[in-house]
């Protein structure tokens, strides 16, 4: 044998010296069968798959005195998945007598013990939540909630939600801690114009340790205006927004309310704080839209636009035009046309169908609207171009993900709000930039090709804007990754 400082062979050295004597050869892992998570001391519960690096790290952190030796290799030894035993094979280096380094391989066996986590314990005791976020919108259209759902899915804002309960005017989100509920409230106030109120209820009080047990509730109210509705501004708000016309169209609702004047194509943006300081309501909603047919159109040049000092920002993306329309139901029955000025001159042409509001034939109950002179009111306000021949409601080549609860299914209504929301995504490129859109595997290549051949002029989402789900099949278990 080669000489060494200990003057002993490796076999005899291992008999006299054990570098792993301080490292325990057995351990216990606490496992919750309800949520399938492991306890990471002192209080954190984490999800780990069998033979994963997360579970290996959890097992190594359980071993005391492992820092006295140098860990060279670690891996799992296969055991029966239902045996409640996890074996880890370790290879370590340690310094022995006279500065000699010894390598040793040993096995640590962990026993999986069942222990219910705090979240599951509260759920079983019917006291599973500590914080509640109530989201409400006083409106009969749910497109804003669908938009909020997609934002939550993209940014994983619902990750720590215990449950979601539908309500007549909104949703309730339940959380185990106040900090998680507060995080959701901060997310909503950042992506939508809304306000909230905070309250708490005392459950118990320990007078000896001076500790309190509360339940917290956040009530979040989203602005009642929505996309494609018409609002009537007060004189004060109209002047603050650069002299914009009191009758404006809401063409987008994101973290602020974006307005456009159909008669001048002037833009305005109302922040959340400005809206709640001097709020206004929708005088015309999307359920009141009427279909018109364009008989003639005459674009207005930029030099002929009405401009005045102090005017706000003008939209050059839209084109002003004088449009003569007839109700589609009266087409062929009358020769009288209705004149209106619209910002849709860049998309309309004669014999197109367009959706708009019949202002002259409507009975509006609004204080600001009653103050407007009747002579200045337009007969019709055109909102958006209509595509009556499109058949994409039944076979879209793309889809949206939904939360993995039954809540959204209960939110579905008979007024086709989800179809309208998906139409808005196809027609508004800027709106869908904040949403993850995925390929629809249920629609084949042939069906997609037929839709492309069907040239109805309707806007579509290109293949470059779609994402594809990555599905990995292993041991008859499917895992879906975004």
GROMACS .gro file of C-alpha atoms in nm, residues 142 146 149 402 407-419:
model
   17
  142UNK     CA    1  -6.913   4.153  -1.689
  146UNK     CA    2  -6.317   3.893  -1.761
  149UNK     CA    3  -5.943   3.753  -1.462
  402UNK     CA    4  -5.970   3.042  -1.707
  407UNK     CA    5  -6.661   3.047  -1.016
  408UNK     CA    6  -6.614   3.169  -1.370
  409UNK     CA    7  -6.861   2.913  -1.500
  410UNK     CA    8  -7.120   3.058  -1.265
  411UNK     CA    9  -7.039   3.406  -1.389
  412UNK     CA   10  -7.140   3.314  -1.744
  413UNK     CA   11  -7.458   3.496  -1.839
  414UNK     CA   12  -7.707   3.479  -2.120
  415UNK     CA   13  -7.611   3.816  -2.269
  416UNK     CA   14  -7.291   3.692  -2.442
  417UNK     CA   15  -7.055   3.907  -2.237
  418UNK     CA   16  -6.768   3.664  -2.291
  419UNK     CA   17  -6.818   3.671  -2.669
   0.00000   0.00000   0.00000
